[in-house]
PDB file of C-alpha atoms in Angstrom:
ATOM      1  CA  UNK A   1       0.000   0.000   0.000  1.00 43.00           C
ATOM      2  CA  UNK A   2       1.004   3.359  -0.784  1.00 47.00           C
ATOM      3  CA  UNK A   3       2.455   6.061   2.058  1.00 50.00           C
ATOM      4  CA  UNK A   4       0.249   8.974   2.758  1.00 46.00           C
ATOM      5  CA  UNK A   5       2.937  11.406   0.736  1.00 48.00           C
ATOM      6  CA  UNK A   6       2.906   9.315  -2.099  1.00 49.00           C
ATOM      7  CA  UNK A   7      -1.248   9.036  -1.985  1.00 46.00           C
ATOM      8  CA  UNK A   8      -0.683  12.911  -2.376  1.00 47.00           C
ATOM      9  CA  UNK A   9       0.824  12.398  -5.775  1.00 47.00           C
ATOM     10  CA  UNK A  10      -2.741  11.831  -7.600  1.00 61.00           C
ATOM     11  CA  UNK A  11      -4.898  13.225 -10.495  1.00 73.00           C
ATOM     12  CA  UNK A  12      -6.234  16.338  -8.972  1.00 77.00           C
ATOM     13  CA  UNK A  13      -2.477  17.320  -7.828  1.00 77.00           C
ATOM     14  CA  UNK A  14      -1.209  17.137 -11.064  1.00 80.00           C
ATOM     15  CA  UNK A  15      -3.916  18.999 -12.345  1.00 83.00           C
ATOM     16  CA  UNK A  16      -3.486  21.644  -9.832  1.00 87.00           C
ATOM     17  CA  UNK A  17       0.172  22.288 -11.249  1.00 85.00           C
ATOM     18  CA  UNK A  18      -0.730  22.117 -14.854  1.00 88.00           C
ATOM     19  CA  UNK A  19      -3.458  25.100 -14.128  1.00 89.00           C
ATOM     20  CA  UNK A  20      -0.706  27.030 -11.933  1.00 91.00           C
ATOM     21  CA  UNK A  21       2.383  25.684 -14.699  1.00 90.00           C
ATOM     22  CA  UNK A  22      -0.701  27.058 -17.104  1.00 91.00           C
ATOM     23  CA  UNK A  23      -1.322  30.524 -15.789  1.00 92.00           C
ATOM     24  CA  UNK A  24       2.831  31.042 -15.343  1.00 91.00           C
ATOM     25  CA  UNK A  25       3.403  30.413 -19.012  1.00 91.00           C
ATOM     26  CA  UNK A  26       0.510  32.733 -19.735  1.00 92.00           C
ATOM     27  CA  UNK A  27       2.074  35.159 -18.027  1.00 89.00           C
ATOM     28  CA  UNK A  28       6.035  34.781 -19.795  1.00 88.00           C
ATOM     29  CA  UNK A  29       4.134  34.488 -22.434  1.00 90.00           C
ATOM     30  CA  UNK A  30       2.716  38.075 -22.053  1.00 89.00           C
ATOM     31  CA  UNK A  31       6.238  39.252 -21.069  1.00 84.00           C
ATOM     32  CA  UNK A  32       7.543  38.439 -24.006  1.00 84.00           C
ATOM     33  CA  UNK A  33       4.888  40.244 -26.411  1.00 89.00           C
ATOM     34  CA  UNK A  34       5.619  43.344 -24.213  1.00 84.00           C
ATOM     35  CA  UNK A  35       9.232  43.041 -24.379  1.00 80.00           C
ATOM     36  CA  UNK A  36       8.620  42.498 -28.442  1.00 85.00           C
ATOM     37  CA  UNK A  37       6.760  45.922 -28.101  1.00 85.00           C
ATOM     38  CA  UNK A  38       8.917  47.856 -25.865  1.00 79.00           C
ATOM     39  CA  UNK A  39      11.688  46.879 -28.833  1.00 79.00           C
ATOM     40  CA  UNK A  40       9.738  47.491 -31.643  1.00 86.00           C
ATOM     41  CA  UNK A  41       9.031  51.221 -29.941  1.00 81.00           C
ATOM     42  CA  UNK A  42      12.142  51.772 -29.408  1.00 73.00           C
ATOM     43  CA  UNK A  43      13.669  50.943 -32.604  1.00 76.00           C
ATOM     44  CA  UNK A  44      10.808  53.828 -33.800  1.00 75.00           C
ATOM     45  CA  UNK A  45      11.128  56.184 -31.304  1.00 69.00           C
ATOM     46  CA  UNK A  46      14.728  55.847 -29.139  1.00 67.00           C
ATOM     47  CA  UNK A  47      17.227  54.940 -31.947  1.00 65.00           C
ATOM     48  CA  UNK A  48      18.895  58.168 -32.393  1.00 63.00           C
ATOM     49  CA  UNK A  49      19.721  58.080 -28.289  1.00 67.00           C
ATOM     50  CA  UNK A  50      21.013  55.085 -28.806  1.00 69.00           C
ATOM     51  CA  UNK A  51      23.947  56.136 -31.072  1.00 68.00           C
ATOM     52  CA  UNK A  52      24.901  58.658 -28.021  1.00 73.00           C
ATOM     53  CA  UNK A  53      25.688  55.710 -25.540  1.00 70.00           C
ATOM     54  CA  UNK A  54      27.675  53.284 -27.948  1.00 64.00           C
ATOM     55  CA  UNK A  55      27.629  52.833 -31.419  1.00 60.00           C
ATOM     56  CA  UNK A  56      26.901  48.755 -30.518  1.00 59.00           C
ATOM     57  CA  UNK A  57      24.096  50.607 -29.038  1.00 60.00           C
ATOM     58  CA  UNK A  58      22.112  50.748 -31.398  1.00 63.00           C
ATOM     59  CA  UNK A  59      21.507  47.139 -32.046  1.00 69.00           C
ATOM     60  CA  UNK A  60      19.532  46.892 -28.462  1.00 70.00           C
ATOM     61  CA  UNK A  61      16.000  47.051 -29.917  1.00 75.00           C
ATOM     62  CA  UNK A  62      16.839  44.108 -32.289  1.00 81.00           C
ATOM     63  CA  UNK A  63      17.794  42.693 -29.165  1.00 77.00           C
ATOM     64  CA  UNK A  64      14.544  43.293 -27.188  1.00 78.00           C
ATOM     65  CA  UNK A  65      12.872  42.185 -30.328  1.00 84.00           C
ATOM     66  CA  UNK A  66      14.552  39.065 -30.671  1.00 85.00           C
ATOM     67  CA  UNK A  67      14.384  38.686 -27.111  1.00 83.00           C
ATOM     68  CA  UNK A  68      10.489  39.314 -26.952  1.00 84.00           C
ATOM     69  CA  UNK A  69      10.062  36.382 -29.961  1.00 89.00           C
ATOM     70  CA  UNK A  70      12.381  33.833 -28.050  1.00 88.00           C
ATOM     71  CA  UNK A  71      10.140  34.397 -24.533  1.00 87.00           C
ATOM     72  CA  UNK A  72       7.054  34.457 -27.156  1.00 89.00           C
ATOM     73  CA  UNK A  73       8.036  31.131 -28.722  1.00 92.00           C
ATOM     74  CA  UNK A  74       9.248  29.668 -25.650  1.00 91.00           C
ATOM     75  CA  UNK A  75       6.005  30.698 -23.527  1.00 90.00           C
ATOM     76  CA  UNK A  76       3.939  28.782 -26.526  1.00 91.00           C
ATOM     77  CA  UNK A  77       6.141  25.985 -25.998  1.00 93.00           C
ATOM     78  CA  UNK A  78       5.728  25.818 -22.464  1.00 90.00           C
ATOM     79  CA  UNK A  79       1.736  25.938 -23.108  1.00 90.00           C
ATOM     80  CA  UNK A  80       1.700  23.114 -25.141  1.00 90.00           C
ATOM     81  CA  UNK A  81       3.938  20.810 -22.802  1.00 89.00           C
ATOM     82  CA  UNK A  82       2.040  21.417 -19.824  1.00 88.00           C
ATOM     83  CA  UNK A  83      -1.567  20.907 -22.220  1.00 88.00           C
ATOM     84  CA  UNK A  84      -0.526  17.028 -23.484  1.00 87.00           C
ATOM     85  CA  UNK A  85       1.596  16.659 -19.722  1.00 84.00           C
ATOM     86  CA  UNK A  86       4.536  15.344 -21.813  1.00 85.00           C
ATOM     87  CA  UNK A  87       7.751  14.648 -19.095  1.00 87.00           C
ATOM     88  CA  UNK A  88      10.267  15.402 -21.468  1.00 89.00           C
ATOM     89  CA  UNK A  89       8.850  18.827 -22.603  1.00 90.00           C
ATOM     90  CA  UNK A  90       8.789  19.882 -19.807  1.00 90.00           C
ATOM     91  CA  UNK A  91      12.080  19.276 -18.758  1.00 91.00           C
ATOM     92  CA  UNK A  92      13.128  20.743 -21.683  1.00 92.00           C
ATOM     93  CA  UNK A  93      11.348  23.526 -20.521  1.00 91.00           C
ATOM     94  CA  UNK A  94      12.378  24.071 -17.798  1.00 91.00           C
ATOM     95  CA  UNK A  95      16.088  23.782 -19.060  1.00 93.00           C
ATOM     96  CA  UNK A  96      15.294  26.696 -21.389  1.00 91.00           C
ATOM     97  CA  UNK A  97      13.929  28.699 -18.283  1.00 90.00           C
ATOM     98  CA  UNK A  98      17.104  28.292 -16.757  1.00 91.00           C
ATOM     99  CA  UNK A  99      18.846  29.390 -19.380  1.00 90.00           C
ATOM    100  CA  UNK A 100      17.011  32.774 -19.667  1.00 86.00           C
ATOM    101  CA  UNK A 101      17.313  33.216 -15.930  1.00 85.00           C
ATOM    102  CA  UNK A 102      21.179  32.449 -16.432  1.00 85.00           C
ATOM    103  CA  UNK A 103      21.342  35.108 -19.306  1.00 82.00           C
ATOM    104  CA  UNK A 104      19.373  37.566 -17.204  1.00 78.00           C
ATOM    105  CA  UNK A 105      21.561  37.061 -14.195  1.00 79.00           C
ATOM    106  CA  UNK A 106      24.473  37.778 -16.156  1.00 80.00           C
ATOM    107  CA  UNK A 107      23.148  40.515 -17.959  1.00 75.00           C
ATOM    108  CA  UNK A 108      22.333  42.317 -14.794  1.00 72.00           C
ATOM    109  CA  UNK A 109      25.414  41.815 -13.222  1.00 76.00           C
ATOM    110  CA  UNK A 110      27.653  42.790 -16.421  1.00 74.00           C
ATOM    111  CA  UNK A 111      25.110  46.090 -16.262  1.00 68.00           C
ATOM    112  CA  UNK A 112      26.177  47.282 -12.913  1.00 71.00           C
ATOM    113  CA  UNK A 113      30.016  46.131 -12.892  1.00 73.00           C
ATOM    114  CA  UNK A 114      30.634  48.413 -16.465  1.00 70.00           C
ATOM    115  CA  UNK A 115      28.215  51.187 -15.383  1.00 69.00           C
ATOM    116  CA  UNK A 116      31.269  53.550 -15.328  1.00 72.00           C
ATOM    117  CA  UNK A 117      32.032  52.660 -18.819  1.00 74.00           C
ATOM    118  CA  UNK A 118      28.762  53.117 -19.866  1.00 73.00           C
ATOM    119  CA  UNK A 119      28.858  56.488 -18.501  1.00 76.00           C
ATOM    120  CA  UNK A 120      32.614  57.268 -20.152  1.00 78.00           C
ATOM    121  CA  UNK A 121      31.183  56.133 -23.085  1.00 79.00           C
ATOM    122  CA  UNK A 122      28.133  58.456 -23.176  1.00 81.00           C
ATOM    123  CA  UNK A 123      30.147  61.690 -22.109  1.00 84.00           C
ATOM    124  CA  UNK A 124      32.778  61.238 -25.127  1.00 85.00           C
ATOM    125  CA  UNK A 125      29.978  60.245 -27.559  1.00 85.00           C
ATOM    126  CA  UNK A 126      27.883  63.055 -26.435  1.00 86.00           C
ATOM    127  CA  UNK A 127      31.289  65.418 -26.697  1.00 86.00           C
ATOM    128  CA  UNK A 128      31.180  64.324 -30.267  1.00 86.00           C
ATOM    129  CA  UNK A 129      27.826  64.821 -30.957  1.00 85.00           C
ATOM    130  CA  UNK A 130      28.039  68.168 -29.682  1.00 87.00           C
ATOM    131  CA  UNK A 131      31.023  69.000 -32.307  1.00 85.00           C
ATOM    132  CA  UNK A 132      29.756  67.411 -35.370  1.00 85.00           C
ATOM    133  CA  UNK A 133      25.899  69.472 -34.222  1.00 88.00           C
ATOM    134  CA  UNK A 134      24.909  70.635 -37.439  1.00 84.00           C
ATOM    135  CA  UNK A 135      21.224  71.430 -36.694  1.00 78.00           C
ATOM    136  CA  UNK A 136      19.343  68.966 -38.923  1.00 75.00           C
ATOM    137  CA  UNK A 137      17.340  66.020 -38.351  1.00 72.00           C
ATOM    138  CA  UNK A 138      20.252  63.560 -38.281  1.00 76.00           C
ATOM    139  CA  UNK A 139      20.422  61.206 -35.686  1.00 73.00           C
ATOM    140  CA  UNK A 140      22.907  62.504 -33.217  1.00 78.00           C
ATOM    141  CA  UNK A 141      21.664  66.251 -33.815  1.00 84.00           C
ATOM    142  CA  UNK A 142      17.604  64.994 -33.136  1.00 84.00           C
ATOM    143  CA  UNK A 143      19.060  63.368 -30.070  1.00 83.00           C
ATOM    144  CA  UNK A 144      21.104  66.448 -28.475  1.00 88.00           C
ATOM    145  CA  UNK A 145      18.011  68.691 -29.186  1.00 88.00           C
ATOM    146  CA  UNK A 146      15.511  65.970 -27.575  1.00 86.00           C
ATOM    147  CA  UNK A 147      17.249  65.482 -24.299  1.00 87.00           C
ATOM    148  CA  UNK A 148      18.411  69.384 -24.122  1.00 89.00           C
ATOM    149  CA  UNK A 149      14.521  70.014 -24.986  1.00 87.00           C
ATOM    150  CA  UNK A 150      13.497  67.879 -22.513  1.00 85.00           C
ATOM    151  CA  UNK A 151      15.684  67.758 -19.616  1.00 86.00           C
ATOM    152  CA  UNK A 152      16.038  71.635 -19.739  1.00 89.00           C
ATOM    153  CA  UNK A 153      20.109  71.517 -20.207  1.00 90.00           C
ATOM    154  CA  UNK A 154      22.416  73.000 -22.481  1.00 91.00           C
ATOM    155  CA  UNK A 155      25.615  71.524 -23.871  1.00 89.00           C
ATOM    156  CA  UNK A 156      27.639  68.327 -21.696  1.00 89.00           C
ATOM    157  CA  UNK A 157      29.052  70.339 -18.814  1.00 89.00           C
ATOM    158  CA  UNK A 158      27.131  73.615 -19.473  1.00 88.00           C
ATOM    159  CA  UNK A 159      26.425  75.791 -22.321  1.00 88.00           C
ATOM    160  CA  UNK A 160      29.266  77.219 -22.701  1.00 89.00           C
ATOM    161  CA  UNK A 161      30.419  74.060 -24.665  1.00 87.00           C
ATOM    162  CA  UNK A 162      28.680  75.335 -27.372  1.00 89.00           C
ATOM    163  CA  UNK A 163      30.996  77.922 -28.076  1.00 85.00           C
ATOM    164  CA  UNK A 164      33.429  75.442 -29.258  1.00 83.00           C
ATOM    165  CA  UNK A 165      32.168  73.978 -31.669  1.00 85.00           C
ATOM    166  CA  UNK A 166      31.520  74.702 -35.118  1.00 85.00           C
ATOM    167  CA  UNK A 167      27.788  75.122 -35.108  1.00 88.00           C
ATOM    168  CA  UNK A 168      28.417  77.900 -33.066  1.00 87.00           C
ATOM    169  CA  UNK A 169      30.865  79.865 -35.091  1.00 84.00           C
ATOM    170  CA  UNK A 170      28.000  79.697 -37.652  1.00 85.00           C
ATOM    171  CA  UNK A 171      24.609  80.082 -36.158  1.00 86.00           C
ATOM    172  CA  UNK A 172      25.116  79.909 -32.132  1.00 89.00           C
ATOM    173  CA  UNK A 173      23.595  78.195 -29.847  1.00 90.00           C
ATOM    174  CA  UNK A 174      21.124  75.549 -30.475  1.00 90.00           C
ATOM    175  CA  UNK A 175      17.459  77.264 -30.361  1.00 89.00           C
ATOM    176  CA  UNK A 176      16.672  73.699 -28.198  1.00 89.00           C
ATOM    177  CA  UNK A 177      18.772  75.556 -25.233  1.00 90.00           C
ATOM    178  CA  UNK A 178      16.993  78.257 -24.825  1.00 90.00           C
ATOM    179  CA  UNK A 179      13.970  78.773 -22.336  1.00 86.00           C
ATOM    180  CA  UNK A 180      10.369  78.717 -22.792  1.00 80.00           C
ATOM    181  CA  UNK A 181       9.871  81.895 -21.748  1.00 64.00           C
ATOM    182  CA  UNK A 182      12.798  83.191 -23.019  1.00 64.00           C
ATOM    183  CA  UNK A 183      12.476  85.143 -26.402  1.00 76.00           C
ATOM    184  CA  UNK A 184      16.349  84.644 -28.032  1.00 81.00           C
ATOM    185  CA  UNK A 185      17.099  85.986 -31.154  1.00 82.00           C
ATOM    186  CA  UNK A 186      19.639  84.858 -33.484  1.00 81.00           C
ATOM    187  CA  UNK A 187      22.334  88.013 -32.074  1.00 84.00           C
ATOM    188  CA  UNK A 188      21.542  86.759 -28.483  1.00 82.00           C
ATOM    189  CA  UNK A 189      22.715  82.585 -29.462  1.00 85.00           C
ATOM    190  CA  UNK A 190      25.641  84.128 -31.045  1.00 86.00           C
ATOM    191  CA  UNK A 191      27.120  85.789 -27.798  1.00 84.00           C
ATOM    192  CA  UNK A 192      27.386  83.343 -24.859  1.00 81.00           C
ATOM    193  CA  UNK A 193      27.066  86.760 -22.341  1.00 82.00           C
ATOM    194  CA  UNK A 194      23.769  87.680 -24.045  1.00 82.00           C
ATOM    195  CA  UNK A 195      23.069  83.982 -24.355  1.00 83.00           C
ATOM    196  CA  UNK A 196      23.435  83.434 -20.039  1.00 82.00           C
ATOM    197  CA  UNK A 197      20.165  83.797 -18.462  1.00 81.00           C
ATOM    198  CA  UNK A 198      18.045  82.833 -21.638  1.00 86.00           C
ATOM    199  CA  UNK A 199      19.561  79.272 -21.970  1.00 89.00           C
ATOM    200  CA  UNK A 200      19.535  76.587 -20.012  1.00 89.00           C
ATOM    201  CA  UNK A 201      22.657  76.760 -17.944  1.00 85.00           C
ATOM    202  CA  UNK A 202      23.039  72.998 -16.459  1.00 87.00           C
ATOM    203  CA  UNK A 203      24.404  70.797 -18.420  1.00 89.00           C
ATOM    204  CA  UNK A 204      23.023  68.198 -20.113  1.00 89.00           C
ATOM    205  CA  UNK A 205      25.580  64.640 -18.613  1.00 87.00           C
ATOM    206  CA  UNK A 206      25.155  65.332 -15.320  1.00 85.00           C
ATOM    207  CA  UNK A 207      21.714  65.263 -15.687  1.00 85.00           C
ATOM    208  CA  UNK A 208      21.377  62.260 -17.837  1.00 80.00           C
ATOM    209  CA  UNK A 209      23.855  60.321 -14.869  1.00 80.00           C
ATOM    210  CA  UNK A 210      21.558  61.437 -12.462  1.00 80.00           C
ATOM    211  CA  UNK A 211      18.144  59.712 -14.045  1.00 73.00           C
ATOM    212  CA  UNK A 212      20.745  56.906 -15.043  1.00 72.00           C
ATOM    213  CA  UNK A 213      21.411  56.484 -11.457  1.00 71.00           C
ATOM    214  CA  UNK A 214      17.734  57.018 -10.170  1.00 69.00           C
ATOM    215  CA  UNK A 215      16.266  54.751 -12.775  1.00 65.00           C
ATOM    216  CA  UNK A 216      19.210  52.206 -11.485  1.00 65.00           C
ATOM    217  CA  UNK A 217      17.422  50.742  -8.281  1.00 65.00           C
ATOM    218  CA  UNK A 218      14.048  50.223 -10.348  1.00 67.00           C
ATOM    219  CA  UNK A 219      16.680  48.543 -13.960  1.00 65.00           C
ATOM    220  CA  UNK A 220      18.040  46.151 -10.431  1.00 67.00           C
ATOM    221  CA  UNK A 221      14.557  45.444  -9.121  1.00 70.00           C
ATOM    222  CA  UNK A 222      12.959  44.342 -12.663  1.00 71.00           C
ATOM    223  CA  UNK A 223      16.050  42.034 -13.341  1.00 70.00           C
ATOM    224  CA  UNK A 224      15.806  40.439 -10.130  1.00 74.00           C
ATOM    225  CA  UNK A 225      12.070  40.160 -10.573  1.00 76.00           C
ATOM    226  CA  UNK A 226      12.653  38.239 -13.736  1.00 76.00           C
ATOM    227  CA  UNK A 227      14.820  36.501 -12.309  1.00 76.00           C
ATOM    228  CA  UNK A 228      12.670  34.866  -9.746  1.00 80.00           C
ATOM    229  CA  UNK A 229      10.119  34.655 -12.012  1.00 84.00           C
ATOM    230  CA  UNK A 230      12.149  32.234 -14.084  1.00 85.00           C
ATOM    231  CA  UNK A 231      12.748  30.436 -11.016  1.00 88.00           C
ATOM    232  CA  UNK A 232       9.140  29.603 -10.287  1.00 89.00           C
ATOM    233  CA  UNK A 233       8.483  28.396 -13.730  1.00 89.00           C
ATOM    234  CA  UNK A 234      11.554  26.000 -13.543  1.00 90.00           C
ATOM    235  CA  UNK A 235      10.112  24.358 -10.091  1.00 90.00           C
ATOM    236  CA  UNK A 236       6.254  24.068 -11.854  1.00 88.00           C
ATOM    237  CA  UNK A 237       8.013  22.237 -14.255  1.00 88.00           C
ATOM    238  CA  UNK A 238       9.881  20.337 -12.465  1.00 88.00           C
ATOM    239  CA  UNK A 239       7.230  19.206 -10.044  1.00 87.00           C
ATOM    240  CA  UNK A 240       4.839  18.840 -12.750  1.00 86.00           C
ATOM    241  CA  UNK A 241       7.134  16.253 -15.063  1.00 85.00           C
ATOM    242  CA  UNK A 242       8.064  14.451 -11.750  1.00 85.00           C
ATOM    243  CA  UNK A 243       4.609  14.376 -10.369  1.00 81.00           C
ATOM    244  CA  UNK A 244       3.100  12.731 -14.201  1.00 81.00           C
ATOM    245  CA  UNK A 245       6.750  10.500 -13.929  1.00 80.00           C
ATOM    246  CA  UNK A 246       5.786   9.301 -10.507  1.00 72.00           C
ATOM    247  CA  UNK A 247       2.082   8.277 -10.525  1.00 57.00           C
ATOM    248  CA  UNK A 248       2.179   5.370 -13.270  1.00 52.00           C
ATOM    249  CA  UNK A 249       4.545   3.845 -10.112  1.00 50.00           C
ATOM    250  CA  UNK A 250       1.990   4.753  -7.761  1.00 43.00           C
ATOM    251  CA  UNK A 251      -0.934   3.300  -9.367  1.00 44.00           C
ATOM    252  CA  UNK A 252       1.382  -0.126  -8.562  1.00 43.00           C
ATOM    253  CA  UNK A 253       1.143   0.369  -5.275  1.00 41.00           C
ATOM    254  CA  UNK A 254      -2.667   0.853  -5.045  1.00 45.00           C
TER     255      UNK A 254
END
């Protein structure tokens, strides 16, 4: 006769854990469509900020795309092994969930340890960006007038940056530098002691490091999340494929 913990192992158990195993993949599933989303918007709309932090950069929303179809593909996967309660699917499943939650760990972790870097890398990109300014829609001009537009800065260390490039010696300062309020003319860009007081005066990196740094505890908490989350998918999994593996055995007993 069977022991009480193995009389546990029986038909409503198992289907217990395929409905939880079922509402987890749901869920990944879900993840990935939104991570396929957040790439696909920013590969419209965040591309040109991209080429500011490293020219590799630019390949992230492929990344989050690609990403977003793996977890997509994966989650569907998952789904179907838990539906026909196949052993070795969902092993296999569960081997591929501990693969992303290796690859996120690692991710994170590379993410803080070169933060600095990231930050070096940013400062001497946006340096360059500033020099080459030219005014037009091109990517790394859009991007310098977007964040200066929208974080209220001027230049990398402060507007006086702008005098040193060539942009300047031609029209000024950028029109995105100056204030709402502020009514500059094209004599007032030109001269950097008109210019003070009509511009924004901060400038635009330290800014930037500081939301980089803010957003950093949240960027932590989300990969961590994941993280976890991978790890509850990998023990439904588990328990599921050794809870179908175990009850032929127990019906011996019986």
């Amino acid at each position: 006769m069977a022991s009480p913990s193995r009389r546990l192992q029986t038909k409503p158990v198992i289907t217990c854990l395929k409905s939880v195993l079922l509402i987890y993949t749901f869920v990944f599933w879900f993840s990935g469509i939104v991570l396929l989303g957040v790439g696909i918007w920013g590969k419209v709309s965040l591309e040109v900020y991209f080429f500011l932090l490293n020219e590799k950069a630019s390949n992230v929303p492929y990344v989050l795309i690609g990403a977003g179809l793996v977890v997509a593909l994966l989650g569907t996967f998952g789904c179907f092994a838990t539906c026909r309660g196949s052993t070795w699917m969902l092993k296999l499943y569960a081997m591929f969930l501990t693969l992303i939650f290796l690859v996120v760990l690692v991710a994170a972790v590379l993410g803080f340890v070169f933060r600095h870097e990231i930050k070096d890398s940013f400062k001497k990109n946006y340096e360059n960006a500033v020099k080459r300014y030219n005014g037009t829609k091109d990517d790394p001009s859009k991007a310098i007038d977007d964040i200066q537009k929208t974080l209220h800065c001027c230049g990398v260390e402060n507007f006086m940056d702008w005098n040193m490039s060539d942009y300047f010696k031609q029209k000024g300062i950028p029109i995105s530098c100056c204030k709402p309020l502020e009514n500059c003319t094209d004599d007032d860009l030109r001269n950097v002691t008109k210019a003070e007081g009509k511009v924004y005066e901060h400038g635009c990196f330290s800014l930037v490091i500081q939301t980089m740094d803010s957003e950093m505890g949240i960027v932590a908490g989300i990969a961590f999340g994941m993280a976890c989350f991978q790890l509850i998918g990998i023990f439904l999994a588990c328990c599921l494929s050794r809870s179908i593996t175990i009850r032929p055995t127990l019906q011996g007993f019986i």
